[in-house]
XYZ file of C-alpha atoms in Angstrom:
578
model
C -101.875 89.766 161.010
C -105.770 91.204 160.672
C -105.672 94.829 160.639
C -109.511 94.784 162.067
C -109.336 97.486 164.714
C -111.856 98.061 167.962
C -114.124 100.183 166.811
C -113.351 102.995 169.308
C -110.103 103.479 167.592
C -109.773 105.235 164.089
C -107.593 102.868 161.485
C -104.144 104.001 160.905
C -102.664 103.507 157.136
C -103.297 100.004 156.046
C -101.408 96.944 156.069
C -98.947 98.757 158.437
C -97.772 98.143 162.025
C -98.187 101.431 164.523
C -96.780 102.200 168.199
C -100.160 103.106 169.358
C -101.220 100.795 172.375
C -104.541 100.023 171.104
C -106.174 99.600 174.861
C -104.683 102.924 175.691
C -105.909 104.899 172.542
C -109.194 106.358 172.839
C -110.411 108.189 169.751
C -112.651 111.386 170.041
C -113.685 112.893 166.887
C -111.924 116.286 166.772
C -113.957 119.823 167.505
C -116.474 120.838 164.553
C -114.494 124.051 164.071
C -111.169 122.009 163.399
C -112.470 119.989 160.949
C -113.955 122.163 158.869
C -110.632 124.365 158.712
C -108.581 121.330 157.631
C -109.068 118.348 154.967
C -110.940 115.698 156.027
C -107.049 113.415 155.552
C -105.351 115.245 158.191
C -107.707 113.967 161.018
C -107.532 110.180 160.228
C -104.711 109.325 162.583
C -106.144 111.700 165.526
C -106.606 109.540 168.869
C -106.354 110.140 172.612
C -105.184 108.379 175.046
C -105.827 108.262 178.878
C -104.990 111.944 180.362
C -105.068 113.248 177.021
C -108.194 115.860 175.688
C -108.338 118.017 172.586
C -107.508 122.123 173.301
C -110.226 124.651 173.074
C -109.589 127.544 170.362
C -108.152 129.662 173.057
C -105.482 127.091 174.524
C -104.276 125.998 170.947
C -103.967 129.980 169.652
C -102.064 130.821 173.010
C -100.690 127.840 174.662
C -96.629 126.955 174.282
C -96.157 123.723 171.947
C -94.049 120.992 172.892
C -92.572 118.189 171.214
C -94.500 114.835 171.747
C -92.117 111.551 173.030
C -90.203 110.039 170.139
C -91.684 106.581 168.857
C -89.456 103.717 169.306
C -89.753 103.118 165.388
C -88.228 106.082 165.058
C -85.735 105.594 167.307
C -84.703 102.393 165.813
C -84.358 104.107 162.348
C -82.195 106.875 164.616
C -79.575 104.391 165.991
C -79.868 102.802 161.806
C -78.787 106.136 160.404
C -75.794 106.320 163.576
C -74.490 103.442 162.555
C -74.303 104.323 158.481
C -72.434 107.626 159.329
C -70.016 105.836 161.813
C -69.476 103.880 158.484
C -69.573 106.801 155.960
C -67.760 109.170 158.261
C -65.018 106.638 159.515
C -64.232 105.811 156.076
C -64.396 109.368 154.139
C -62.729 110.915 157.259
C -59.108 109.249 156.406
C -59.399 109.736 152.803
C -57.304 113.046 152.328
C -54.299 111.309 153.763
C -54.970 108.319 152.161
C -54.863 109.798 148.787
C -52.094 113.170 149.564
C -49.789 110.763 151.520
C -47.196 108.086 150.627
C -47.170 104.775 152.231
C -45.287 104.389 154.925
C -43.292 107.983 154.310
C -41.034 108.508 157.178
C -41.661 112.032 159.335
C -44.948 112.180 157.275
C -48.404 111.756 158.063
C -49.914 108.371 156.948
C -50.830 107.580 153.292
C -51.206 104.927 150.987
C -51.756 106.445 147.108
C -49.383 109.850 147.264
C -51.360 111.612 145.039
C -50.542 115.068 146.639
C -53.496 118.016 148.133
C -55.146 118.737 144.887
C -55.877 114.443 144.164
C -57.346 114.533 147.539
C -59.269 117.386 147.011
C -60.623 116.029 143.663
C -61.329 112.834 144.655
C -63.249 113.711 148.082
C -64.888 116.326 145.679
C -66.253 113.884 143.135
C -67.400 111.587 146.142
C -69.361 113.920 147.904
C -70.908 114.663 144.294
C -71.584 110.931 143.153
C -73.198 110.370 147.048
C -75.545 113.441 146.908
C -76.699 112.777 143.235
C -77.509 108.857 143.645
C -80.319 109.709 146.081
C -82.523 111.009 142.897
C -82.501 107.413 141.828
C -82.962 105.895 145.263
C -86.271 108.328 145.807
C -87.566 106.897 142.244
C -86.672 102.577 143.527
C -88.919 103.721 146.620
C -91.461 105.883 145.319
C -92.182 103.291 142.042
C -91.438 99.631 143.597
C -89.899 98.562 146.567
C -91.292 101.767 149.438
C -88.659 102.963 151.522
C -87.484 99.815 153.974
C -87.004 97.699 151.218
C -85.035 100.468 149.300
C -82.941 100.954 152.584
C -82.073 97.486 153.387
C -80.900 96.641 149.338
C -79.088 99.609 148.659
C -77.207 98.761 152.657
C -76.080 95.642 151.333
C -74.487 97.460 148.016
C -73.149 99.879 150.302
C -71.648 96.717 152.311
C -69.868 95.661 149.030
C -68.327 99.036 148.245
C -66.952 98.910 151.966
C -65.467 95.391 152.212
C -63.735 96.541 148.265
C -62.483 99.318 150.065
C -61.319 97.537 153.117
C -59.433 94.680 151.051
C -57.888 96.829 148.388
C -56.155 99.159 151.202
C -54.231 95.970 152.809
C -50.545 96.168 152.623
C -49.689 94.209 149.846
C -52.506 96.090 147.100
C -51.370 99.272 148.430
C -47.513 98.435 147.668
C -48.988 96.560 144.038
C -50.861 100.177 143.045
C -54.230 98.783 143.872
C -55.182 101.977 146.443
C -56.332 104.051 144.143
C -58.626 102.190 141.894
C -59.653 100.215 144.563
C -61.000 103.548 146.160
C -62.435 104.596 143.241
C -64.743 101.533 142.371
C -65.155 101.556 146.305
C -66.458 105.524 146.140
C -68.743 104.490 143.075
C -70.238 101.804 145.163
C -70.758 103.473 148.381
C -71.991 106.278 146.933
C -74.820 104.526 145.000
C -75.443 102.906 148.274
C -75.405 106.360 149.987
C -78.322 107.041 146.960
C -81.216 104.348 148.183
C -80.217 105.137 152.042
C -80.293 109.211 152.424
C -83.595 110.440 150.511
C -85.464 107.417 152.201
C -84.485 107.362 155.878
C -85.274 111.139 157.457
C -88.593 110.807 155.574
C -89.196 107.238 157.488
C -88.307 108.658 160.810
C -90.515 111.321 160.793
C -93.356 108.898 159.355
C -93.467 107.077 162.599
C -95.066 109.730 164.108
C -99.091 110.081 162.993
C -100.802 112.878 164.790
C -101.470 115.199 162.930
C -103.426 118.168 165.128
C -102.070 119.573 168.525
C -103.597 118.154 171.905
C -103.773 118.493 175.377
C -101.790 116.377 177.623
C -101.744 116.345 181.471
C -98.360 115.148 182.540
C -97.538 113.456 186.451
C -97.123 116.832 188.128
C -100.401 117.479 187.107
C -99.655 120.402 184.725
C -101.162 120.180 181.094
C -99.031 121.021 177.944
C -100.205 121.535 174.894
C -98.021 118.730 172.407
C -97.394 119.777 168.898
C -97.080 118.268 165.854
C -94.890 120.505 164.348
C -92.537 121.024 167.586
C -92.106 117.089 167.646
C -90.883 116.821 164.109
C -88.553 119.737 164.510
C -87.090 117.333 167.825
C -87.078 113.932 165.881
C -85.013 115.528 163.046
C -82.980 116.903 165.754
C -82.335 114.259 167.377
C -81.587 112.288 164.117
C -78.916 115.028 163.474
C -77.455 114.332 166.648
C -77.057 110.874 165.820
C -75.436 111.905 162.111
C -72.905 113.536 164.300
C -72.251 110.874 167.007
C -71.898 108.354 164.528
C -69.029 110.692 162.432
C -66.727 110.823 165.961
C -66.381 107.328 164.338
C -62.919 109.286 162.437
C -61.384 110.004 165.700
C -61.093 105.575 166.042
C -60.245 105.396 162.248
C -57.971 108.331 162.563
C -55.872 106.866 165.474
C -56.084 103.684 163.520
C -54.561 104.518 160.729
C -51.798 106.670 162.485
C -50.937 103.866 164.944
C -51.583 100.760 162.712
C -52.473 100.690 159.068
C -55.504 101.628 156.610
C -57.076 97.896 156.530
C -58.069 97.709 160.051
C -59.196 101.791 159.932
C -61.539 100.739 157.167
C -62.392 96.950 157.889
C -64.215 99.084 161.412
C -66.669 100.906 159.512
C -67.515 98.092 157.684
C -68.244 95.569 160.880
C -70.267 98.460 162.105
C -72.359 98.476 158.481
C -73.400 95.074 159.679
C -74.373 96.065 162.945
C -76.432 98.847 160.863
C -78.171 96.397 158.624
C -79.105 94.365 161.354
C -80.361 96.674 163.530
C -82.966 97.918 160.729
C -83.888 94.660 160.007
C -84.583 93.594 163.523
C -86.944 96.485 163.551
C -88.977 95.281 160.536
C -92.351 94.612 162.463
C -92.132 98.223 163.766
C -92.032 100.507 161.202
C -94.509 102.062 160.018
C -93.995 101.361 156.129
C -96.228 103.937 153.523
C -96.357 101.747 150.067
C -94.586 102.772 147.180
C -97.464 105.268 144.938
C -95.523 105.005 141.564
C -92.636 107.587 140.989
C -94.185 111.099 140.163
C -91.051 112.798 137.994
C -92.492 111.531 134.666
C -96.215 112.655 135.530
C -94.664 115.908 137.522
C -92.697 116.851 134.271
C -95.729 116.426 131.873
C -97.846 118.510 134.295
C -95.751 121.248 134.322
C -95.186 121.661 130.425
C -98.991 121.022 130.155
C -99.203 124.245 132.323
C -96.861 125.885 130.244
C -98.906 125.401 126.878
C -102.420 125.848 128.541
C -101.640 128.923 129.783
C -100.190 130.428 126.224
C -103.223 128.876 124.362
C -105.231 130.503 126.739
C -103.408 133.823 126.341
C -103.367 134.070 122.802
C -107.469 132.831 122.732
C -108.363 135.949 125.096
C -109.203 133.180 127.259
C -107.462 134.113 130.805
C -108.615 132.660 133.705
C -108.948 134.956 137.123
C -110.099 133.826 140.648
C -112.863 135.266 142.910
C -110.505 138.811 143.335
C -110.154 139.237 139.908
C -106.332 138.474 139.194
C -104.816 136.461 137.091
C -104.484 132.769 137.543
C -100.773 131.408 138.197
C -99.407 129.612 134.885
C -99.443 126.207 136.909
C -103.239 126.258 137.220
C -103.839 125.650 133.377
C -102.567 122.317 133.777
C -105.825 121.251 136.287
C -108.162 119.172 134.383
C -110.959 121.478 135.394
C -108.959 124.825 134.019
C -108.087 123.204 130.709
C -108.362 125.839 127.919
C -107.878 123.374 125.331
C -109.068 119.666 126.513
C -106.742 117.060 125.149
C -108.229 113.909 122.943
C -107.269 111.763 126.446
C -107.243 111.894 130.104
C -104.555 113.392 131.971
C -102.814 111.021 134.423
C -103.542 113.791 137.596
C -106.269 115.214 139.182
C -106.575 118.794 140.389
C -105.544 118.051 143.903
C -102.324 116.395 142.039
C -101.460 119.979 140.701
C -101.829 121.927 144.246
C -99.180 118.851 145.576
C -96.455 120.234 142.837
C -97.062 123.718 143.460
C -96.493 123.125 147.149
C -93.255 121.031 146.708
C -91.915 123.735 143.889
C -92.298 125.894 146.253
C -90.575 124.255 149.039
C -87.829 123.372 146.441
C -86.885 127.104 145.517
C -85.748 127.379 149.225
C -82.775 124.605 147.856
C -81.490 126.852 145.300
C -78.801 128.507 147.834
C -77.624 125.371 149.699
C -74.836 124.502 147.102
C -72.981 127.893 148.396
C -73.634 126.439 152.046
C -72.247 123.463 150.938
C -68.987 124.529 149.654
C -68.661 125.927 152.727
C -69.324 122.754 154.911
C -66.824 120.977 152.619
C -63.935 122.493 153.727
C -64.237 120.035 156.887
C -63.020 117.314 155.062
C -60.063 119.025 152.710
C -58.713 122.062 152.953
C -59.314 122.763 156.852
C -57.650 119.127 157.476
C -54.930 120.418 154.923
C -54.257 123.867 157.242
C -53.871 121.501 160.217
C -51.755 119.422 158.700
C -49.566 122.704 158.472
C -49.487 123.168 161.693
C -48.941 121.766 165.072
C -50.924 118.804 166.299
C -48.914 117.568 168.753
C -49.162 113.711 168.997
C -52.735 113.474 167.352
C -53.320 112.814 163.433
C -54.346 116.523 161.448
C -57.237 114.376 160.337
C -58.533 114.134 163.661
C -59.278 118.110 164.055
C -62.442 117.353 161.744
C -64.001 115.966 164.622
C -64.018 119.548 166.944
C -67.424 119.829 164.509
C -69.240 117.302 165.668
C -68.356 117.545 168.788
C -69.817 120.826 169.510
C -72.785 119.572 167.723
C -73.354 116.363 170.040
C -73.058 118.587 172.840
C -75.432 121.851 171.266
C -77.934 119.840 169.589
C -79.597 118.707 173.335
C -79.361 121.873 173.987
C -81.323 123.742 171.444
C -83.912 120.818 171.383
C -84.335 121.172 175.273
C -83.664 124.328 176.129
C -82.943 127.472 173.503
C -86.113 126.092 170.714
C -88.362 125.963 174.120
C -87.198 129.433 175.761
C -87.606 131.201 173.051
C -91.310 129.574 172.715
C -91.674 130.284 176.245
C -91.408 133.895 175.832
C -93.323 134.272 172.155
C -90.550 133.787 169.900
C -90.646 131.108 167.470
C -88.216 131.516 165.308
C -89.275 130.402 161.815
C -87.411 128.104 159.252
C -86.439 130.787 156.960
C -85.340 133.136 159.689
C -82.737 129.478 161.630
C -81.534 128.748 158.067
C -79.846 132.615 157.271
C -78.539 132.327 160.556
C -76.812 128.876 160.148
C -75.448 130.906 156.475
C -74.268 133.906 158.569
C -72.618 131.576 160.957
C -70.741 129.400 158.005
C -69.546 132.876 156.677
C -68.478 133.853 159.628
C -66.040 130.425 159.967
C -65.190 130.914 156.599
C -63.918 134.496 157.297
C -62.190 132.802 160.439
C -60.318 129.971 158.529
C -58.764 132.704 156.206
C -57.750 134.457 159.066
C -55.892 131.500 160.146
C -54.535 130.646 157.279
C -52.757 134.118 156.791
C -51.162 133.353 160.211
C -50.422 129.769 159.065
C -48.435 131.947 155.891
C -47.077 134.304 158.372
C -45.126 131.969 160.621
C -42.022 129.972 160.039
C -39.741 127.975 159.068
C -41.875 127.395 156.197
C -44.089 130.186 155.843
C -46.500 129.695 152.646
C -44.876 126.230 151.355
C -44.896 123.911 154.511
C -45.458 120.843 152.098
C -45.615 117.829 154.318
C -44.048 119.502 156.864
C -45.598 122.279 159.369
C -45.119 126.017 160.660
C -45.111 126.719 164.581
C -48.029 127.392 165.254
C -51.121 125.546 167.360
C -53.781 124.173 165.416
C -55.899 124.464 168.339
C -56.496 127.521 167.031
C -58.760 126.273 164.147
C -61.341 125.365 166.921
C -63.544 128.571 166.487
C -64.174 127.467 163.014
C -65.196 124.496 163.793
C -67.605 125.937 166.304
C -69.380 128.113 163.945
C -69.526 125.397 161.094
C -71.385 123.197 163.751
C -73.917 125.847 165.224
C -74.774 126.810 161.481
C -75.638 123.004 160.595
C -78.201 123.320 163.791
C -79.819 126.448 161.984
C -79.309 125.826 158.199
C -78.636 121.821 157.783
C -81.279 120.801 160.358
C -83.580 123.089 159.317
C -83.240 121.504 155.494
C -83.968 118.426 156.429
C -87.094 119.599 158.798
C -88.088 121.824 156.142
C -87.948 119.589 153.402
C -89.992 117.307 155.195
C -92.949 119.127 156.217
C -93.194 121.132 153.544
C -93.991 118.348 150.814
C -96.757 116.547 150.154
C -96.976 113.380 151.497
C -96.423 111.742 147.906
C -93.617 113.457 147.063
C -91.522 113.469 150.444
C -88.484 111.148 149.359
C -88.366 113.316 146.090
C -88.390 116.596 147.372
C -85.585 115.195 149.966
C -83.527 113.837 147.592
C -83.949 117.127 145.782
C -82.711 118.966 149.464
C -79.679 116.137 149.428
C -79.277 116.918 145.936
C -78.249 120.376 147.097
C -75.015 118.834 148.078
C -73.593 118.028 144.289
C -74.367 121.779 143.326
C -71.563 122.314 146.095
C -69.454 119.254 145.201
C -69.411 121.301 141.392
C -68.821 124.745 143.128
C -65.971 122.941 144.899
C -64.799 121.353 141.566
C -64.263 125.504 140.819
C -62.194 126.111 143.682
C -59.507 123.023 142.902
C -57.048 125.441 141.459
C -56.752 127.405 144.804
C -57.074 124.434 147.107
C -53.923 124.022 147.811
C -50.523 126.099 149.344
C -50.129 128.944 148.926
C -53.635 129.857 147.776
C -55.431 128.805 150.541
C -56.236 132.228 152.230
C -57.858 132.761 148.743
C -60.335 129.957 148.893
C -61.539 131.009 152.039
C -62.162 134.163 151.693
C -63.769 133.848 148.706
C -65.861 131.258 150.272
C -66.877 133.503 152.963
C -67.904 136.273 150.665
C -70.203 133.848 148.488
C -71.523 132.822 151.213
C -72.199 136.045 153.246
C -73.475 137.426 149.706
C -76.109 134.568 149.476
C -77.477 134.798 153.359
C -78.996 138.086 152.828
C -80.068 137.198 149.569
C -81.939 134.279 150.302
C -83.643 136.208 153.293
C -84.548 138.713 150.848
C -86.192 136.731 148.761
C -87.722 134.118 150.986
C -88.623 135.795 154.427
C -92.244 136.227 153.874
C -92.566 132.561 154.692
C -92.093 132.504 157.974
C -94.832 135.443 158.284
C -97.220 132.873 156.144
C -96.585 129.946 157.865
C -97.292 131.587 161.288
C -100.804 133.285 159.848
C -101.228 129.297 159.082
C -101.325 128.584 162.253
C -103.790 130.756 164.038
C-alpha cells in the first residue's frame, strides 16, 4: 500500500496504517507561539478535522480538558488484553485449591495435588514472580527485532502451549497418576514466559493508537466546544483497558463453579478456548494497528551511558574541571556522559547523542516512582492466597471460597466508568486535577486500609467456633460476606495506584524506551512476589492476623513515604502545562 499522502495532510509514522479518515483530516500548522515552546517532533501528527480549530492561549490555560473518542485500534487491542486475563485469571484463580486440596476429598473443597496452604502459597508466589520478571525479556524481543505485534502474537501462541499442558495434565487420570503438580509447574513456566512478550508490549500499543499530540478545540452536535486533551484521553484509554483487565478476571467465577460442580479439565480447557479467541481477535486487527518499528534494545547502550557518566564526572572532579549551567550550579553526574560535556573524549564514538542522554534521565526518573510498588504488591496478592484461605474458613454458603476473589473486580467494573465519566471530570470541572503522585498514595492508603480490615477479620475468624484458630479444611460460623469491605478498598486503590502505574509509566518515558520502562513498572510485581516469599512462614493458620497486619503497616509506612519524597511532581508537571 503507497503511503503517499494528499498534501493537505501531515504524514503520520511511516510504513504504518492510522484511523485518521484522510478526507476528513484537515491539517493547519499549529500557532507560532506553540511551536516554539515545544520540539519540532511533537507537532508531526497534529491535524484537524471538520468542526475542529486549534485553542487560543487563553482557552488552552483555562478551558476543562476532555478525553478524545477511543480509536478502534485501540479498542481492538482492549477486547485482546480481555480475553488474555479471562485466560490468565480463569486459570490462576483455581490454583490455591488446586494445589491445598485433595482430589476428590469428601466434605472438602475441590483439589487435585493436596499440597496443603503454604504449597499454594509458594507456588502462586513463584508464578506471579516468573510472570512479572519475563516481561524484561519480552520489552528487549520488541524493542531489538520483532516491534510489539509481532512480539504479542509469538509469545500468545507460547502462552497457548503452557495452557493446553495445563489443561491436559489436570484430567482425571494424570491427576490420580501424580501428574498435577509438575504438569502445573512446566505449565506456570510456560505461561509465564508467555505473560513476558504480552504485558510490557500491549498498554504501550494501546495508547500508541492515539497520535495527537497538542490539545484542540472541538465543537460537538449541541453546539458547545470542548477543549480535547491529550493527556485526559490517555488517562481514559488506560482506564478503560483496566476495566477490561477486570472484566476479563470475572472469568474465575465460570472456572470456579466449574471446578466445584465438574472437574479441573473443563475449568482450565475454558481459558484456553478463549486464548484462541484472543489470538484471533489481534490478528484480525493486523491492518489497524498502528505498529512503531523495533529501534534496537537500549539496556546495553543505557548501561554504558550511565557508567560513562559515572567516570566523566570523577575525571572531571579530580581535573578541577566541573561543569556548571547558565545559574552557576553544578551539573548533574548524568550530564558528563553527553558527547558535547565529555571531560575526557574517548579514542571512539559513543553509540548516543546528547538528546539520547536527556531520554534516560527522563525514564530514571519516571522509574524511581517504581521503587514502592513491591509493598503495594504484597498487598494486592493477598487476593489470590491468603484472603481466599480466610474464606475458606468461613461460611460461603453454596458458592466455592475461591469465588470471593471476584467481589474485587467487581467493584472495579462497576467504579472504573465511573471515575472515567464522572469523579476525573468533576473534579476538573471545579479546578481540581488531581495529579499522578497525589491518585497513587491514595490507592496505597486505601490498600492499607483493607489490609488493616482483613486482620480485623481474621481475629474474628480466630474468635469464633467450633474451630477457632485451626479450622483446617473445615470452617468457623461466621459469614464471609463480611470480607467484602476489603475487597472494596483493594479495588478503589488499583483505580488510584495500579491505573495510575500503568498511565504513568506510559507518558512519562520517552517514546524509545516505553516497553522498557513498562516492563520495569510490571517488574514491580516480582519485588512483591519476593516480599511475599518473606511472609510464607505466617501465611497460614494461626498466623494469619500476623500477615495482615504487618502488611498493613508496611504499607501505610510506605504511602507517606513515597509522598514525601515524590510530591513535588505533581506541582512540576502542572507548571508544565501552563
Amino acid at each position: 500500500m503507497s503511503t503517499d499522502l494528499p498534501r493537505n495532510v501531515v504524514p503520520q509514522q511511516p510504513h504504518l496504517m492510522t484511523e485518521i479518515p484522510l478526507d476528513a483530516a484537515v491539517y493547519q500548522p499549529p500557532p507560532p507561539e506553540y511551536v516554539e515552546s515545544k520540539v519540532a517532533s511533537d507537532t508531526e501528527h497534529d491535524f484537524l478535522r471538520e468542526n475542529e480549530r486549534w485553542p487560543t492561549p487563553e482557552e488552552e490555560r483555562t478551558w476543562v480538558r476532555v478525553a478524545d473518542n477511543i480509536p478502534t485500534a485501540a479498542f481492538l487491542i482492549i477486547v485482546t488484553e480481555f480475553c488474555e486475563r479471562f485466560t490468565y485469571y480463569g486459570a490462576s484463580g483455581i490454583f490455591n485449591n488446586y494445589i491445598s486440596n485433595g482430589y476428590k476429598v469428601p466434605g472438602s473443597s475441590p483439589g487435585a495435588i493436596d499440597g496443603g496452604k503454604q504449597m499454594a502459597t509458594g507456588l502462586i508466589n513463584f508464578f506471579q514472580f516468573f510472570c512479572y520478571i519475563c516481561p524484561i525479556f519480552g520489552a528487549i524481543v520488541a524493542d531489538q527485532w520483532l516491534g510489539k505485534y509481532k512480539t504479542i502474537l509469538l509469545f500468545a501462541c507460547v502462552y497457548l502451549v503452557g495452557n493446553l499442558v495445563l489443561t491436559l495434565t489436570s484430567i482425571p487420570a494424570s491427576i490420580r497418576a501424580g501428574g498435577a503438580l509438575p504438569g502445573l509447574i512446566i505449565a506456570m513456566i510456560i505461561i509465564g514466559l508467555g505473560t513476558g512478550g504480552i504485558k510490557p508490549n500491549v498498554s504501550p500499543m494501546v495508547a500508541e493508537q492515539y497520535t495527537r499530540t497538542r490539545p484542540f478545540v472541538r465543537r460537538l452536535k449541541s453546539g458547545k466546544e470542548v477543549l480535547v486533551d491529550r493527556d485526559a484521553t490517555i488517562q481514559s484509554m488506560f482506564n478503560w483497558f483496566y476495566w477490561s483487565i477486570n472484566l476479563g478476571s470475572l472469568s474465575a467465577i465460570a472456572t470456579s463453579e466449574l471446578e466445584h460442580n465438574v472437574d479441573f479439565w473443563p475449568a482450565f480447557l475454558l481459558p484456553t478456548l478463549m486464548f484462541v479467541v484472543c489470538i484471533l481477535v489481534f490478528w484480525l486487527g493486523r491492518n489497524k494497528y498502528i505498529r512503531n518499528p523495533p529501534t534496537g534494545s537500549i539496556l546495553l547502550q543505557a548501561a554504558s551511558c550511565l557508567t560513562t557518566g559515572v567516570r566523566q564526572s570523577r575525571i572531571a572532579k579530580r581535573s578541577g574541571q566541573v561543569l556548571r549551567d547558565d545559574a552557576g550550579a553544578k551539573l548533574n553526574w548524568m550530564e558528563y556522559a553527553k558527547p558535547s560535556n565529555m571531560v575526557d573524549v574517548p579514542a571512539s564514538p559513543v553509540a548516543w547523542d546528547d538528546h539520547f542522554v536527556d531520554e534516560l534521565r527522563r525514564t530514571l526518573k519516571a522509574c524511581k516512582v517504581f521503587i514502592f510498588y513491591p509493598v503495594y504488591w504484597l498487598c494486592f496478592g493477598q487476593i489470590t492466597n491468603t484472603l481466599i484461605s480466610q474464606a475458606g474458613e468461613m461460611n460461603t454458603g453454596s458458592v466455592p471460597n475461591d469465588i470471593m476473589q471476584n467481589i474485587d473486580p467487581l467493584f472495579l467494573i462497576i467504579f472504573i466508568p465511573i471515575f472515567d465519566k464522572v469523579f476525573y471530570p468533576g473534579l476538573r470541572r471545579c479546578g481540581l486535577d488531581i495529579g499522578p503522585i497525589l491518585r497513587i498514595f491514595i490507592g496505597f492508603v486505601l490498600a492499607a486500609i483493607a489490609m488493616a480490615y482483613a486482620a480485623i477479620v481474621q481475629h474474628l475468624v480466630y474468635s469464633t467456633g467450633p474451630y477457632y484458630d485451626h479450622p483446617g479444611s473445615q470452617h468457623n460460623d461466621i459469614s464471609a460476606a463480611i470480607q467484602i469491605p476489603a475487597y472494596a478498598f483493594i479495588a478503589w486503590s488499583e483505580i488510584f495506584a495500579s491505573i495510575t502505574g500503568l498511565e504513568y509509566a506510559y507518558t512519562k518515558a520517552p517514546q524509545s524506551m516505553k516497553s522498557i520502562v513498562m516492563s520495569i513498572f510490571l517488574f514491580m510485581n516480582c519485588g512483591g512476589a519476593i516480599l511475599a516469599f518473606c511472609f510464607n512462614p505466617i501465611s497460614a493458620d494461626p498466623h494469619l492476623v500476623m500477615n495482615f497486619s504487618i502488611a498493613a503497616g508496611l504499607m501505610g509506612f510506605f504511602a507517606f513515604l513515597f509522598y514525601a519524597c515524590f510530591y513535588k511532581y505533581d506541582s512540576q508537571e502542572q507548571r508544565g502545562k501552563s
